């Protein structure tokens, strides 16, 4: 296995990592209730996914 000949400086390490940032999640509005939802995820408010009921939500009153 390869071993580093010299120690990598903090500046060189950080320069290499500049492209490793995360992108913000893509958000959409629920077609059933209008809540903001992450893509490809069941709506946490109503339980619908792509216009169909995916999970039953308890009604809390």
mmCIF file with all atom_site columns, C-alpha atoms in Angstrom:
data_model
loop_
_atom_site.group_PDB
_atom_site.id
_atom_site.type_symbol
_atom_site.label_atom_id
_atom_site.label_alt_id
_atom_site.label_comp_id
_atom_site.label_asym_id
_atom_site.label_entity_id
_atom_site.label_seq_id
_atom_site.pdbx_PDB_ins_code
_atom_site.Cartn_x
_atom_site.Cartn_y
_atom_site.Cartn_z
_atom_site.occupancy
_atom_site.B_iso_or_equiv
_atom_site.pdbx_formal_charge
_atom_site.auth_seq_id
_atom_site.auth_comp_id
_atom_site.auth_asym_id
_atom_site.auth_atom_id
_atom_site.pdbx_PDB_model_num
ATOM 1  C CA . UNK A 1 1  ? 0.000   0.000  0.000  1.00 0.00 ? 1  UNK A CA 1
ATOM 2  C CA . UNK A 1 2  ? 1.086   3.554  -0.663 1.00 0.00 ? 2  UNK A CA 1
ATOM 3  C CA . UNK A 1 3  ? 2.270   5.642  2.265  1.00 0.00 ? 3  UNK A CA 1
ATOM 4  C CA . UNK A 1 4  ? 2.511   9.422  2.228  1.00 0.00 ? 4  UNK A CA 1
ATOM 5  C CA . UNK A 1 5  ? 6.070   10.691 1.907  1.00 0.00 ? 5  UNK A CA 1
ATOM 6  C CA . UNK A 1 6  ? 5.203   14.093 3.400  1.00 0.00 ? 6  UNK A CA 1
ATOM 7  C CA . UNK A 1 7  ? 2.455   15.342 5.666  1.00 0.00 ? 7  UNK A CA 1
ATOM 8  C CA . UNK A 1 8  ? -0.479  16.967 3.844  1.00 0.00 ? 8  UNK A CA 1
ATOM 9  C CA . UNK A 1 9  ? -0.943  20.546 5.045  1.00 0.00 ? 9  UNK A CA 1
ATOM 10 C CA . UNK A 1 10 ? -4.332  21.849 6.199  1.00 0.00 ? 10 UNK A CA 1
ATOM 11 C CA . UNK A 1 11 ? -4.461  24.253 3.260  1.00 0.00 ? 11 UNK A CA 1
ATOM 12 C CA . UNK A 1 12 ? -3.785  21.545 0.668  1.00 0.00 ? 12 UNK A CA 1
ATOM 13 C CA . UNK A 1 13 ? -6.286  19.203 2.316  1.00 0.00 ? 13 UNK A CA 1
ATOM 14 C CA . UNK A 1 14 ? -8.984  21.908 2.399  1.00 0.00 ? 14 UNK A CA 1
ATOM 15 C CA . UNK A 1 15 ? -8.332  22.896 -1.223 1.00 0.00 ? 15 UNK A CA 1
ATOM 16 C CA . UNK A 1 16 ? -8.888  19.294 -2.257 1.00 0.00 ? 16 UNK A CA 1
ATOM 17 C CA . UNK A 1 17 ? -12.186 19.160 -0.327 1.00 0.00 ? 17 UNK A CA 1
ATOM 18 C CA . UNK A 1 18 ? -13.728 22.337 -1.816 1.00 0.00 ? 18 UNK A CA 1
ATOM 19 C CA . UNK A 1 19 ? -15.864 20.307 -4.241 1.00 0.00 ? 19 UNK A CA 1
ATOM 20 C CA . UNK A 1 20 ? -17.183 17.885 -1.609 1.00 0.00 ? 20 UNK A CA 1
ATOM 21 C CA . UNK A 1 21 ? -20.020 20.131 -0.435 1.00 0.00 ? 21 UNK A CA 1
ATOM 22 C CA . UNK A 1 22 ? -23.600 18.888 -0.252 1.00 0.00 ? 22 UNK A CA 1
ATOM 23 C CA . UNK A 1 23 ? -26.445 20.342 -2.262 1.00 0.00 ? 23 UNK A CA 1
ATOM 24 C CA . UNK A 1 24 ? -29.718 21.424 -0.655 1.00 0.00 ? 24 UNK A CA 1
ATOM 25 C CA . UNK A 1 25 ? -32.545 18.895 -0.855 1.00 0.00 ? 25 UNK A CA 1
ATOM 26 C CA . UNK A 1 26 ? -35.056 19.341 -3.671 1.00 0.00 ? 26 UNK A CA 1
ATOM 27 C CA . UNK A 1 27 ? -38.448 20.270 -2.249 1.00 0.00 ? 27 UNK A CA 1
ATOM 28 C CA . UNK A 1 28 ? -41.903 19.974 -3.784 1.00 0.00 ? 28 UNK A CA 1
ATOM 29 C CA . UNK A 1 29 ? -45.424 20.712 -2.607 1.00 0.00 ? 29 UNK A CA 1
ATOM 30 C CA . UNK A 1 30 ? -47.787 17.853 -1.777 1.00 0.00 ? 30 UNK A CA 1
ATOM 31 C CA . UNK A 1 31 ? -50.478 17.441 -4.443 1.00 0.00 ? 31 UNK A CA 1
ATOM 32 C CA . UNK A 1 32 ? -53.030 16.454 -1.781 1.00 0.00 ? 32 UNK A CA 1
ATOM 33 C CA . UNK A 1 33 ? -52.563 18.955 1.072  1.00 0.00 ? 33 UNK A CA 1
ATOM 34 C CA . UNK A 1 34 ? -49.986 21.458 -0.255 1.00 0.00 ? 34 UNK A CA 1
ATOM 35 C CA . UNK A 1 35 ? -47.349 20.866 2.448  1.00 0.00 ? 35 UNK A CA 1
ATOM 36 C CA . UNK A 1 36 ? -43.664 21.128 1.549  1.00 0.00 ? 36 UNK A CA 1
ATOM 37 C CA . UNK A 1 37 ? -42.183 17.653 1.041  1.00 0.00 ? 37 UNK A CA 1
ATOM 38 C CA . UNK A 1 38 ? -38.800 16.245 0.003  1.00 0.00 ? 38 UNK A CA 1
ATOM 39 C CA . UNK A 1 39 ? -38.849 14.555 -3.424 1.00 0.00 ? 39 UNK A CA 1
ATOM 40 C CA . UNK A 1 40 ? -39.608 10.799 -3.472 1.00 0.00 ? 40 UNK A CA 1
ATOM 41 C CA . UNK A 1 41 ? -40.948 10.928 0.100  1.00 0.00 ? 41 UNK A CA 1
ATOM 42 C CA . UNK A 1 42 ? -44.368 10.298 1.616  1.00 0.00 ? 42 UNK A CA 1
ATOM 43 C CA . UNK A 1 43 ? -46.007 13.507 2.851  1.00 0.00 ? 43 UNK A CA 1
ATOM 44 C CA . UNK A 1 44 ? -45.606 13.662 6.653  1.00 0.00 ? 44 UNK A CA 1
ATOM 45 C CA . UNK A 1 45 ? -48.806 15.724 6.980  1.00 0.00 ? 45 UNK A CA 1
ATOM 46 C CA . UNK A 1 46 ? -51.378 13.625 5.098  1.00 0.00 ? 46 UNK A CA 1
ATOM 47 C CA . UNK A 1 47 ? -49.582 10.348 4.244  1.00 0.00 ? 47 UNK A CA 1
ATOM 48 C CA . UNK A 1 48 ? -50.034 10.611 0.453  1.00 0.00 ? 48 UNK A CA 1
ATOM 49 C CA . UNK A 1 49 ? -47.374 9.836  -2.164 1.00 0.00 ? 49 UNK A CA 1
ATOM 50 C CA . UNK A 1 50 ? -47.910 10.603 -5.876 1.00 0.00 ? 50 UNK A CA 1
ATOM 51 C CA . UNK A 1 51 ? -51.664 11.045 -5.402 1.00 0.00 ? 51 UNK A CA 1
ATOM 52 C CA . UNK A 1 52 ? -52.255 7.756  -3.563 1.00 0.00 ? 52 UNK A CA 1
ATOM 53 C CA . UNK A 1 53 ? -52.648 7.063  0.143  1.00 0.00 ? 53 UNK A CA 1
ATOM 54 C CA . UNK A 1 54 ? -49.387 5.436  1.246  1.00 0.00 ? 54 UNK A CA 1
ATOM 55 C CA . UNK A 1 55 ? -49.745 5.397  5.042  1.00 0.00 ? 55 UNK A CA 1
ATOM 56 C CA . UNK A 1 56 ? -52.682 5.953  7.356  1.00 0.00 ? 56 UNK A CA 1
ATOM 57 C CA . UNK A 1 57 ? -52.238 9.034  9.524  1.00 0.00 ? 57 UNK A CA 1
ATOM 58 C CA . UNK A 1 58 ? -53.833 9.197  12.982 1.00 0.00 ? 58 UNK A CA 1
ATOM 59 C CA . UNK A 1 59 ? -56.266 12.066 13.399 1.00 0.00 ? 59 UNK A CA 1
ATOM 60 C CA . UNK A 1 60 ? -55.287 14.083 16.465 1.00 0.00 ? 60 UNK A CA 1
ATOM 61 C CA . UNK A 1 61 ? -57.924 16.485 17.681 1.00 0.00 ? 61 UNK A CA 1
#
